[in-house]
Each structure stands twice: as C-alpha cells, then as structure tokens.
PDB file of C-alpha atoms in Angstrom:
ATOM      1  CA  UNK A   3      47.010  24.066 276.420  1.00 89.00           C
ATOM      2  CA  UNK A   4      48.359  20.659 277.487  1.00 95.00           C
ATOM      3  CA  UNK A   5      45.445  20.267 279.920  1.00 95.00           C
ATOM      4  CA  UNK A   6      42.939  20.997 277.103  1.00 96.00           C
ATOM      5  CA  UNK A   7      44.578  18.393 274.854  1.00 97.00           C
ATOM      6  CA  UNK A   8      44.507  15.904 277.722  1.00 97.00           C
ATOM      7  CA  UNK A   9      40.766  16.503 278.163  1.00 98.00           C
ATOM      8  CA  UNK A  10      40.172  16.084 274.416  1.00 98.00           C
ATOM      9  CA  UNK A  11      42.114  12.804 274.536  1.00 97.00           C
ATOM     10  CA  UNK A  12      39.856  11.698 277.404  1.00 97.00           C
ATOM     11  CA  UNK A  13      36.762  12.803 275.445  1.00 98.00           C
ATOM     12  CA  UNK A  14      37.825  10.636 272.499  1.00 98.00           C
ATOM     13  CA  UNK A  15      38.946   7.859 274.883  1.00 97.00           C
ATOM     14  CA  UNK A  16      42.488   7.797 273.554  1.00 97.00           C
ATOM     15  CA  UNK A  17      43.474   7.083 277.154  1.00 96.00           C
ATOM     16  CA  UNK A  18      41.484   3.815 276.933  1.00 96.00           C
ATOM     17  CA  UNK A  19      42.658   2.115 273.746  1.00 95.00           C
ATOM     18  CA  UNK A  20      40.731  -1.135 274.220  1.00 96.00           C
ATOM     19  CA  UNK A  21      37.924   0.233 272.018  1.00 96.00           C
ATOM     20  CA  UNK A  22      40.417   0.921 269.242  1.00 97.00           C
ATOM     21  CA  UNK A  23      41.730  -2.647 269.539  1.00 97.00           C
ATOM     22  CA  UNK A  24      38.206  -4.067 269.346  1.00 97.00           C
ATOM     23  CA  UNK A  25      37.440  -2.103 266.189  1.00 95.00           C
ATOM     24  CA  UNK A  26      40.870  -2.788 264.731  1.00 97.00           C
ATOM     25  CA  UNK A  27      40.737  -6.580 265.157  1.00 97.00           C
ATOM     26  CA  UNK A  28      38.141  -7.358 262.428  1.00 96.00           C
ATOM     27  CA  UNK A  29      39.699  -4.672 260.220  1.00 96.00           C
ATOM     28  CA  UNK A  30      43.089  -6.370 260.412  1.00 97.00           C
ATOM     29  CA  UNK A  31      41.552  -9.764 259.727  1.00 97.00           C
ATOM     30  CA  UNK A  32      39.848  -8.404 256.615  1.00 96.00           C
ATOM     31  CA  UNK A  33      43.044  -6.748 255.386  1.00 96.00           C
ATOM     32  CA  UNK A  34      45.130  -9.891 255.883  1.00 97.00           C
ATOM     33  CA  UNK A  35      42.537 -12.086 254.167  1.00 97.00           C
ATOM     34  CA  UNK A  36      42.111  -9.659 251.249  1.00 96.00           C
ATOM     35  CA  UNK A  37      45.882  -9.373 250.769  1.00 96.00           C
ATOM     36  CA  UNK A  38      46.515 -13.103 251.147  1.00 97.00           C
ATOM     37  CA  UNK A  39      49.132 -12.262 253.758  1.00 96.00           C
ATOM     38  CA  UNK A  40      50.669  -9.064 255.064  1.00 96.00           C
ATOM     39  CA  UNK A  41      48.850  -6.090 253.480  1.00 97.00           C
ATOM     40  CA  UNK A  42      50.582  -3.174 251.818  1.00 96.00           C
ATOM     41  CA  UNK A  43      51.958  -0.913 254.618  1.00 96.00           C
ATOM     42  CA  UNK A  44      50.263   2.183 253.171  1.00 93.00           C
ATOM     43  CA  UNK A  45      46.873   0.446 253.111  1.00 93.00           C
ATOM     44  CA  UNK A  46      47.479  -0.782 256.651  1.00 96.00           C
ATOM     45  CA  UNK A  47      48.319   2.775 257.766  1.00 95.00           C
ATOM     46  CA  UNK A  48      45.193   4.202 256.092  1.00 93.00           C
ATOM     47  CA  UNK A  49      42.930   1.675 257.816  1.00 95.00           C
ATOM     48  CA  UNK A  50      44.677   2.137 261.164  1.00 96.00           C
ATOM     49  CA  UNK A  51      44.197   5.910 260.933  1.00 96.00           C
ATOM     50  CA  UNK A  52      40.567   5.386 259.920  1.00 94.00           C
ATOM     51  CA  UNK A  53      39.896   3.110 262.891  1.00 96.00           C
ATOM     52  CA  UNK A  54      41.434   5.572 265.345  1.00 97.00           C
ATOM     53  CA  UNK A  55      39.659   8.598 263.851  1.00 96.00           C
ATOM     54  CA  UNK A  56      36.230   6.998 263.633  1.00 94.00           C
ATOM     55  CA  UNK A  57      36.346   5.347 267.051  1.00 96.00           C
ATOM     56  CA  UNK A  58      37.425   8.679 268.546  1.00 97.00           C
ATOM     57  CA  UNK A  59      34.694  10.558 266.674  1.00 95.00           C
ATOM     58  CA  UNK A  60      32.147   8.006 267.893  1.00 95.00           C
ATOM     59  CA  UNK A  61      33.206   8.496 271.498  1.00 97.00           C
ATOM     60  CA  UNK A  62      32.979  12.292 271.189  1.00 97.00           C
ATOM     61  CA  UNK A  63      29.498  12.278 269.654  1.00 95.00           C
ATOM     62  CA  UNK A  64      28.310   9.606 272.104  1.00 96.00           C
ATOM     63  CA  UNK A  65      29.341  11.749 275.049  1.00 97.00           C
ATOM     64  CA  UNK A  66      27.659  14.746 273.432  1.00 96.00           C
ATOM     65  CA  UNK A  67      24.427  12.772 273.001  1.00 96.00           C
ATOM     66  CA  UNK A  68      24.570  11.525 276.617  1.00 97.00           C
ATOM     67  CA  UNK A  69      25.795  14.798 278.168  1.00 96.00           C
ATOM     68  CA  UNK A  70      22.645  15.254 280.282  1.00 95.00           C
ATOM     69  CA  UNK A  71      22.483  11.600 281.338  1.00 96.00           C
ATOM     70  CA  UNK A  72      26.142  10.752 282.067  1.00 97.00           C
ATOM     71  CA  UNK A  73      26.484  12.978 285.171  1.00 97.00           C
ATOM     72  CA  UNK A  74      23.873  10.808 286.938  1.00 97.00           C
ATOM     73  CA  UNK A  75      25.660   7.494 286.293  1.00 97.00           C
ATOM     74  CA  UNK A  76      28.620   6.602 288.494  1.00 96.00           C
ATOM     75  CA  UNK A  77      30.584   4.924 285.679  1.00 96.00           C
ATOM     76  CA  UNK A  78      30.276   7.922 283.321  1.00 96.00           C
ATOM     77  CA  UNK A  79      30.091  10.869 285.716  1.00 97.00           C
ATOM     78  CA  UNK A  80      33.787  11.705 285.324  1.00 97.00           C
ATOM     79  CA  UNK A  81      33.779  11.823 281.527  1.00 97.00           C
ATOM     80  CA  UNK A  82      34.863  15.264 280.284  1.00 97.00           C
ATOM     81  CA  UNK A  83      31.438  16.481 279.128  1.00 96.00           C
ATOM     82  CA  UNK A  84      29.641  15.090 282.168  1.00 97.00           C
ATOM     83  CA  UNK A  85      32.229  16.599 284.513  1.00 97.00           C
ATOM     84  CA  UNK A  86      32.172  19.944 282.694  1.00 97.00           C
ATOM     85  CA  UNK A  87      35.858  19.969 281.714  1.00 97.00           C
ATOM     86  CA  UNK A  88      34.883  20.032 278.009  1.00 98.00           C
ATOM     87  CA  UNK A  89      31.950  22.060 276.691  1.00 97.00           C
ATOM     88  CA  UNK A  90      29.334  20.660 274.299  1.00 96.00           C
ATOM     89  CA  UNK A  91      30.554  23.108 271.644  1.00 95.00           C
ATOM     90  CA  UNK A  92      34.123  21.791 272.003  1.00 97.00           C
ATOM     91  CA  UNK A  93      32.864  18.208 271.691  1.00 96.00           C
ATOM     92  CA  UNK A  94      31.055  19.020 268.435  1.00 93.00           C
ATOM     93  CA  UNK A  95      34.150  20.785 267.095  1.00 93.00           C
ATOM     94  CA  UNK A  96      36.342  17.772 267.983  1.00 96.00           C
ATOM     95  CA  UNK A  97      33.808  15.419 266.382  1.00 93.00           C
ATOM     96  CA  UNK A  98      33.671  17.508 263.207  1.00 88.00           C
ATOM     97  CA  UNK A  99      37.470  17.712 262.979  1.00 92.00           C
ATOM     98  CA  UNK A 100      37.808  13.951 263.378  1.00 94.00           C
ATOM     99  CA  UNK A 101      35.114  13.384 260.767  1.00 86.00           C
ATOM    100  CA  UNK A 102      36.822  15.829 258.428  1.00 86.00           C
ATOM    101  CA  UNK A 103      40.074  13.929 258.939  1.00 90.00           C
ATOM    102  CA  UNK A 104      38.365  10.709 257.924  1.00 87.00           C
ATOM    103  CA  UNK A 105      36.857  12.312 254.835  1.00 82.00           C
ATOM    104  CA  UNK A 106      40.335  13.590 253.962  1.00 85.00           C
ATOM    105  CA  UNK A 107      41.758  10.076 254.273  1.00 88.00           C
ATOM    106  CA  UNK A 108      39.012   8.679 252.051  1.00 82.00           C
ATOM    107  CA  UNK A 109      39.645  11.395 249.469  1.00 78.00           C
ATOM    108  CA  UNK A 110      43.441  11.013 249.497  1.00 84.00           C
ATOM    109  CA  UNK A 111      43.319   7.216 249.370  1.00 86.00           C
ATOM    110  CA  UNK A 112      41.347   7.278 246.127  1.00 82.00           C
ATOM    111  CA  UNK A 113      38.067   5.976 247.514  1.00 79.00           C
ATOM    112  CA  UNK A 114      36.151   8.957 246.174  1.00 73.00           C
ATOM    113  CA  UNK A 115      37.810   8.735 242.772  1.00 76.00           C
ATOM    114  CA  UNK A 116      36.795   5.079 242.448  1.00 82.00           C
ATOM    115  CA  UNK A 117      33.165   5.839 243.273  1.00 79.00           C
ATOM    116  CA  UNK A 118      33.036   8.773 240.847  1.00 79.00           C
ATOM    117  CA  UNK A 119      34.645   6.726 238.053  1.00 83.00           C
ATOM    118  CA  UNK A 120      32.157   3.894 238.553  1.00 86.00           C
ATOM    119  CA  UNK A 121      29.199   6.287 238.554  1.00 83.00           C
ATOM    120  CA  UNK A 122      30.538   8.238 235.573  1.00 81.00           C
ATOM    121  CA  UNK A 123      30.087   5.162 233.397  1.00 88.00           C
ATOM    122  CA  UNK A 124      26.419   4.938 234.393  1.00 87.00           C
ATOM    123  CA  UNK A 125      25.462   8.626 234.294  1.00 89.00           C
ATOM    124  CA  UNK A 126      24.390   9.967 230.923  1.00 89.00           C
ATOM    125  CA  UNK A 127      22.456  13.098 231.872  1.00 91.00           C
ATOM    126  CA  UNK A 128      21.949  15.841 234.420  1.00 89.00           C
ATOM    127  CA  UNK A 129      18.911  14.005 235.764  1.00 90.00           C
ATOM    128  CA  UNK A 130      20.950  10.807 236.191  1.00 90.00           C
ATOM    129  CA  UNK A 131      23.619  12.731 238.087  1.00 89.00           C
ATOM    130  CA  UNK A 132      20.995  14.200 240.389  1.00 88.00           C
ATOM    131  CA  UNK A 133      19.483  10.762 240.932  1.00 89.00           C
ATOM    132  CA  UNK A 134      22.831   9.185 241.857  1.00 86.00           C
ATOM    133  CA  UNK A 135      23.625  12.115 244.158  1.00 84.00           C
ATOM    134  CA  UNK A 136      20.280  11.593 245.889  1.00 84.00           C
ATOM    135  CA  UNK A 137      20.863   7.821 246.074  1.00 84.00           C
ATOM    136  CA  UNK A 138      24.348   8.295 247.564  1.00 81.00           C
ATOM    137  CA  UNK A 139      22.798  10.554 250.179  1.00 81.00           C
ATOM    138  CA  UNK A 140      20.300   7.866 251.151  1.00 82.00           C
ATOM    139  CA  UNK A 141      22.819   4.998 251.132  1.00 77.00           C
ATOM    140  CA  UNK A 142      25.606   6.759 253.032  1.00 71.00           C
ATOM    141  CA  UNK A 143      23.302   8.355 255.587  1.00 67.00           C
ATOM    142  CA  UNK A 144      24.222   7.425 259.145  1.00 60.00           C
ATOM    143  CA  UNK A 145      24.353  10.948 260.488  1.00 64.00           C
ATOM    144  CA  UNK A 146      23.891  14.356 258.927  1.00 70.00           C
ATOM    145  CA  UNK A 147      27.500  15.562 259.376  1.00 67.00           C
ATOM    146  CA  UNK A 148      28.987  12.529 257.663  1.00 67.00           C
ATOM    147  CA  UNK A 149      26.384  12.618 254.927  1.00 73.00           C
ATOM    148  CA  UNK A 150      27.158  16.229 254.081  1.00 74.00           C
ATOM    149  CA  UNK A 151      30.918  15.693 254.055  1.00 72.00           C
ATOM    150  CA  UNK A 152      30.875  12.400 252.193  1.00 75.00           C
ATOM    151  CA  UNK A 153      28.210  12.950 249.549  1.00 79.00           C
ATOM    152  CA  UNK A 154      29.235  16.529 248.811  1.00 78.00           C
ATOM    153  CA  UNK A 155      32.898  15.656 248.346  1.00 76.00           C
ATOM    154  CA  UNK A 156      32.205  12.419 246.519  1.00 79.00           C
ATOM    155  CA  UNK A 157      29.725  13.757 243.999  1.00 83.00           C
ATOM    156  CA  UNK A 158      31.323  17.173 243.376  1.00 83.00           C
ATOM    157  CA  UNK A 159      33.437  16.065 240.367  1.00 83.00           C
ATOM    158  CA  UNK A 160      30.422  14.432 238.736  1.00 84.00           C
ATOM    159  CA  UNK A 161      27.990  17.279 239.403  1.00 86.00           C
ATOM    160  CA  UNK A 162      30.593  19.794 238.224  1.00 87.00           C
ATOM    161  CA  UNK A 163      31.036  17.781 235.005  1.00 86.00           C
ATOM    162  CA  UNK A 164      27.282  17.990 234.336  1.00 88.00           C
ATOM    163  CA  UNK A 165      27.187  21.660 235.439  1.00 87.00           C
ATOM    164  CA  UNK A 166      24.815  21.131 238.357  1.00 86.00           C
ATOM    165  CA  UNK A 167      25.149  24.100 240.675  1.00 83.00           C
ATOM    166  CA  UNK A 168      26.292  23.685 244.260  1.00 75.00           C
ATOM    167  CA  UNK A 169      23.038  25.323 245.347  1.00 74.00           C
ATOM    168  CA  UNK A 170      21.062  22.606 243.573  1.00 64.00           C
ATOM    169  CA  UNK A 171      23.142  19.915 245.312  1.00 60.00           C
ATOM    170  CA  UNK A 172      22.454  21.631 248.606  1.00 62.00           C
ATOM    171  CA  UNK A 173      18.708  21.581 247.915  1.00 63.00           C
ATOM    172  CA  UNK A 174      18.862  17.872 247.060  1.00 57.00           C
ATOM    173  CA  UNK A 175      20.775  17.127 250.239  1.00 54.00           C
ATOM    174  CA  UNK A 176      18.225  19.012 252.331  1.00 58.00           C
ATOM    175  CA  UNK A 177      15.370  17.068 250.738  1.00 58.00           C
ATOM    176  CA  UNK A 178      17.217  13.776 251.432  1.00 54.00           C
ATOM    177  CA  UNK A 179      17.457  14.616 255.101  1.00 53.00           C
ATOM    178  CA  UNK A 180      13.820  15.682 255.262  1.00 59.00           C
ATOM    179  CA  UNK A 181      12.670  12.445 253.586  1.00 57.00           C
ATOM    180  CA  UNK A 182      14.315  10.396 256.329  1.00 54.00           C
TER     181      UNK A 182
END
C-alpha cells in the first residue's frame, strides 16, 4: 500500500514541488494584492489546496496523454506510467479524484453559490436557464471531465429551480461537447 501511494505521489510529482511553487507564486501575489496585505488564512488555505490539487491533476493527465511517448525519452522514461509502475486506468482514477477534490473546494468555498446567484438575477425562463447552462459549458470547457463536474454542479440549483430534468442537462452537455 505504501509503495502504491509513493508511485501515485510520483505520478502527480509531489516529490518534485518546484512546479507547485511556480504555480503558487502568481497566486500568492494576486491574493496579497487583492487583500491589501496578508490574506485571510482560510482563503489562503483554499487557494493553496487548489494549486496543489490542480498541478497534481495536470501532471497525472499529462503523463496519461504522453504514456506511449515518454518511455522513448530519457528524461521521462522513469515516470510511473512510462515505467509501468502505474497503469493508465490508475492515472485516470487519480486525475478524476483530484479534479473531484477541486470541484469540492469550489463548491464549499461558495464559488458555485456566487455564480448561481448572479445568474439567477438574469434568468427569467426555462429557455434562459438552458441558454446559460449551455454558455457555461462553452466558457468553462478546457477538458471534458472538468466541464462535466463544474457545469453540472454549478447549474444544478438553477436548473432544479426551473424544473429542467437532469436528462435534459445531460443532452445539452453532450451537444456542447459535440459542437466543439
């Protein structure tokens, strides 16, 4: 079990924190500037967790995407997927868990509530709700896993309010992906 966790840490490059520092640096600058000094510790913790989760998820999905190429490159040949110590299925599961963790942080921190409240003031019909759900899908799209998790969780309170079925939301999401 410890060996598996060690390999997952290598997959997400937790053993090489320089990438986390590089992503964290502009984040910290933005937080300090926005707060006019030291930011609220809870906000700092949320952004720190977000940086670690998303950088780790990025490393996992990158290795998955390059799994057939990395074994032929000296610098990447010993990465867990390239070396065969982690399977592609495990990498996708790790990626999905990390992404789910980030969605959970966004939900718990109130980010989703703020978006829904802002959209609720603009939406006056079922058609408007469907339009904004579609638009969110287009704007947030940077990969299909994130899109599904983010748009579905973000728009659920609004689509439930207007009694739009989950099946209908699923159809809209599928058409968004096909239009790209």
